[in-house]
mmCIF file of C-alpha atoms in Angstrom:
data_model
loop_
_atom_site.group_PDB
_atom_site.id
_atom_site.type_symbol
_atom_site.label_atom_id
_atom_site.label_comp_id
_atom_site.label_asym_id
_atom_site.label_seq_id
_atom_site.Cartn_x
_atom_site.Cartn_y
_atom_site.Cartn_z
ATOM 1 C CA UNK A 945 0.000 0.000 0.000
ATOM 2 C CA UNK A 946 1.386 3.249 -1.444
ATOM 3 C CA UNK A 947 1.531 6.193 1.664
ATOM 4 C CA UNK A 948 0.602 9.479 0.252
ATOM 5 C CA UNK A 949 2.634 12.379 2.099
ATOM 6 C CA UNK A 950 1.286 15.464 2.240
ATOM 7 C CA UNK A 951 3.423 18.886 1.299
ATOM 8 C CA UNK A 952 5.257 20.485 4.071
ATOM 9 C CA UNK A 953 3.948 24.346 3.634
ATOM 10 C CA UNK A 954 6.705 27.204 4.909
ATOM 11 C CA UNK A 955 4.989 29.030 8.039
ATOM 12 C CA UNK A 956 3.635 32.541 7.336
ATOM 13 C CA UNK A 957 4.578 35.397 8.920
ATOM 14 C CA UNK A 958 0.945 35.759 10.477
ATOM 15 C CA UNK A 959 -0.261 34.430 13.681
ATOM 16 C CA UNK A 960 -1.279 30.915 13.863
ATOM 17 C CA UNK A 961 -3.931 31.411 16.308
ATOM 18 C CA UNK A 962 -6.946 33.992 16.408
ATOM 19 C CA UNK A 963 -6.386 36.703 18.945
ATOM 20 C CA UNK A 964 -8.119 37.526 22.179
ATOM 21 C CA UNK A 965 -10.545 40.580 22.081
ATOM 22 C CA UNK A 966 -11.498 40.896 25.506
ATOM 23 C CA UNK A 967 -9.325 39.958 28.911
ATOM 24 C CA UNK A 968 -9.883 36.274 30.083
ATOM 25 C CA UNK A 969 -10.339 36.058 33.965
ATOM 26 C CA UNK A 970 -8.232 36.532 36.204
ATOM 27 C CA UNK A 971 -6.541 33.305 38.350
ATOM 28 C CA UNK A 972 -7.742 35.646 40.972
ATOM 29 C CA UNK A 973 -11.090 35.852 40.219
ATOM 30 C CA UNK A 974 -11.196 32.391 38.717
ATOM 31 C CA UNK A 975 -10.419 30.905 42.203
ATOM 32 C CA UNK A 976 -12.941 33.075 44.042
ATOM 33 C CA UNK A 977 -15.756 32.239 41.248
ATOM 34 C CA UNK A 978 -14.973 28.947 42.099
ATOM 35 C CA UNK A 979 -14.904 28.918 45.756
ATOM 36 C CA UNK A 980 -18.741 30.689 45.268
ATOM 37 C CA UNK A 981 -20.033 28.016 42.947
ATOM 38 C CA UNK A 982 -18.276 25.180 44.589
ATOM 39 C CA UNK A 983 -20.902 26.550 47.770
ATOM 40 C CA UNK A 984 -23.812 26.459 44.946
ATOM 41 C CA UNK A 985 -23.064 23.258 44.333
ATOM 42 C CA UNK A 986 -24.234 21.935 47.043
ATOM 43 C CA UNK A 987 -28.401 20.671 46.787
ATOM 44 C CA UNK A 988 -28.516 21.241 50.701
ATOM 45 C CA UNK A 989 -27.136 24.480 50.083
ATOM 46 C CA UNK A 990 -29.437 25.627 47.414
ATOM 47 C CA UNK A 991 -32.203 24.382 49.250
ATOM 48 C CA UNK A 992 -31.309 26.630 52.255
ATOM 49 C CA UNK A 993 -30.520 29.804 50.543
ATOM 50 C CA UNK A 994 -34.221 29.129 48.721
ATOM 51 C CA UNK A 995 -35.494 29.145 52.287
ATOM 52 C CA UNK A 996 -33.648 31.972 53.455
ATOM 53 C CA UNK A 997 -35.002 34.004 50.368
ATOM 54 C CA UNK A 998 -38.607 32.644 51.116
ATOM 55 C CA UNK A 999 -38.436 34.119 55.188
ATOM 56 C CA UNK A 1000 -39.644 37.906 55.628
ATOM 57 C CA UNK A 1001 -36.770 39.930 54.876
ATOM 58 C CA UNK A 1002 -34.725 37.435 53.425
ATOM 59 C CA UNK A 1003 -33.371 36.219 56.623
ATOM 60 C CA UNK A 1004 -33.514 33.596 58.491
ATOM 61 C CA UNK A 1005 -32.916 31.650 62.233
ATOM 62 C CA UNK A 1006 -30.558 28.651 62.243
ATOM 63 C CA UNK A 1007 -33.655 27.144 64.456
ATOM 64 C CA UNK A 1008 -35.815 27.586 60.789
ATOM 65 C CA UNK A 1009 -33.760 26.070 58.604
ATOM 66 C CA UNK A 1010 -32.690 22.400 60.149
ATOM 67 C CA UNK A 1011 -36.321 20.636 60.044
ATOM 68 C CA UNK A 1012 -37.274 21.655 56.140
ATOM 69 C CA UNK A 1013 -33.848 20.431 55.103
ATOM 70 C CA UNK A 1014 -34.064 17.565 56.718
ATOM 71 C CA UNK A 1015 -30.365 17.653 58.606
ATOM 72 C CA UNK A 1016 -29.242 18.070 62.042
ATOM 73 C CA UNK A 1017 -28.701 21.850 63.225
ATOM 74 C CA UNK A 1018 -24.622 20.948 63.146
ATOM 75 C CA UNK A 1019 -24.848 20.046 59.491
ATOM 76 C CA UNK A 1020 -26.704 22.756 58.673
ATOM 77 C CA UNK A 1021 -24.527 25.128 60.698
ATOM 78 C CA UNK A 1022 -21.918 23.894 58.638
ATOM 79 C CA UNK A 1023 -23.714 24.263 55.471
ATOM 80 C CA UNK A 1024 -24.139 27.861 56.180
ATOM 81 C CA UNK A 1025 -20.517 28.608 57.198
ATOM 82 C CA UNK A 1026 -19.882 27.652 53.449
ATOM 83 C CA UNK A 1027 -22.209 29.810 52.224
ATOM 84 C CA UNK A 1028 -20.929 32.359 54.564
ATOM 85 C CA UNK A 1029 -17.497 31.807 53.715
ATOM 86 C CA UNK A 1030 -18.167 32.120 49.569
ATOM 87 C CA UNK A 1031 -20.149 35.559 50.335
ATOM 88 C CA UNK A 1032 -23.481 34.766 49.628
ATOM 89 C CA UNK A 1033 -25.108 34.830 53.167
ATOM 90 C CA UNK A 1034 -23.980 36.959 56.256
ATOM 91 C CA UNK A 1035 -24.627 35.435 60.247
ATOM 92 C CA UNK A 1036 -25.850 37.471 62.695
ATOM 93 C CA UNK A 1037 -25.698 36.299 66.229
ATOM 94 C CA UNK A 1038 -28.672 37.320 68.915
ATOM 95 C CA UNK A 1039 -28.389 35.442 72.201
ATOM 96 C CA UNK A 1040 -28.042 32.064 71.390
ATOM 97 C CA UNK A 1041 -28.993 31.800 68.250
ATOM 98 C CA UNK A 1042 -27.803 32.872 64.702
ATOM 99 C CA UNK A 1043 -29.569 34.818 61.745
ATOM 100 C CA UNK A 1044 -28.707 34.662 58.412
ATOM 101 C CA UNK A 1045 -29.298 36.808 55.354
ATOM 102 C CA UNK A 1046 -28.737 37.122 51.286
ATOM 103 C CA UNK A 1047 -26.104 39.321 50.662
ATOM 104 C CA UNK A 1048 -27.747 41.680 48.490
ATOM 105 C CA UNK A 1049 -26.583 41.573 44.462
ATOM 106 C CA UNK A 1050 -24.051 38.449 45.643
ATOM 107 C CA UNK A 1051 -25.829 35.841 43.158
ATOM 108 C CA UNK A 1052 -25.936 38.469 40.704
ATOM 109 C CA UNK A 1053 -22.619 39.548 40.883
ATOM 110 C CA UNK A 1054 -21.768 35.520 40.385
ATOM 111 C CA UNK A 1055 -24.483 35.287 37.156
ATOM 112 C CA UNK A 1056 -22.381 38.676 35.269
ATOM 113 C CA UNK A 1057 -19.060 37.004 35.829
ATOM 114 C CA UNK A 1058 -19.997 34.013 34.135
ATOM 115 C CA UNK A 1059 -21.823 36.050 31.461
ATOM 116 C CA UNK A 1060 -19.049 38.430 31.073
ATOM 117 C CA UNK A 1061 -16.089 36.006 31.270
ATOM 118 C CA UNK A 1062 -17.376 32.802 30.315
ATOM 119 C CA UNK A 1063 -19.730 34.015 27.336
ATOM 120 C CA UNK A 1064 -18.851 33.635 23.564
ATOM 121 C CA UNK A 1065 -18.811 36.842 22.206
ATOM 122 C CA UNK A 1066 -19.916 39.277 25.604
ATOM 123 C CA UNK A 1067 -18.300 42.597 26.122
ATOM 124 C CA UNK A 1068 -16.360 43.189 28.855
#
């Protein structure tokens, strides 16, 4: 069986690849963005920043949240330290217990850096 080579074509003096027209993310902000959907992940943790959303005010007592989830009030806890942690709740503490609320714009800010970074064709 005869093997057909192909021509070996000289380079041009152009580019070989297309170029960028807007900045990719950051490492910075590629590591935090992570961090905040690594917490989103979570179906526990969806479910309680749904209930948090779904209390007057958008807040919420630890004491609300461990019975509709279905998980003891140290897994929760934990739960919501994540969600602390990534910035999309805040904790309050009163007496003995602990409040938490949405950080205002947080999941939005998360929705425009995927649309903005991770978006064929979105401006920067």
């Amino acid at each position: 069986m005869a093997l057909d080579l192909l021509p070996v074509v000289p380079a041009s003096g152009g580019a070989c690849c297309t170029p960028l027209h807007r900045d990719a993310i950051t490492e910075q902000a590629a590591a935090g963005l992570s961090q905040v959907l690594k917490a989103l992940a979570d179906p526990a943790r969806l479910r309680l920043l749904s209930l948090i959303a779904a209390h007057d005010g958008a807040e919420a007592c630890v004491c609300d949240l461990t019975e509709p989830v279905g998980l003891s009030q140290p897994t929760v806890s934990h739960h919501l330290k994540v969600l602390v942690d990534a910035g999309l709740v805040t904790r309050d503490k009163r007496g003995v217990w602990a409040y938490y609320a949405l950080v205002p714009g947080a999941l939005d800010a998360v929705t425009h850096q995927l649309g903005t970074h991770l978006t064929a064709g979105a401006a920067a």
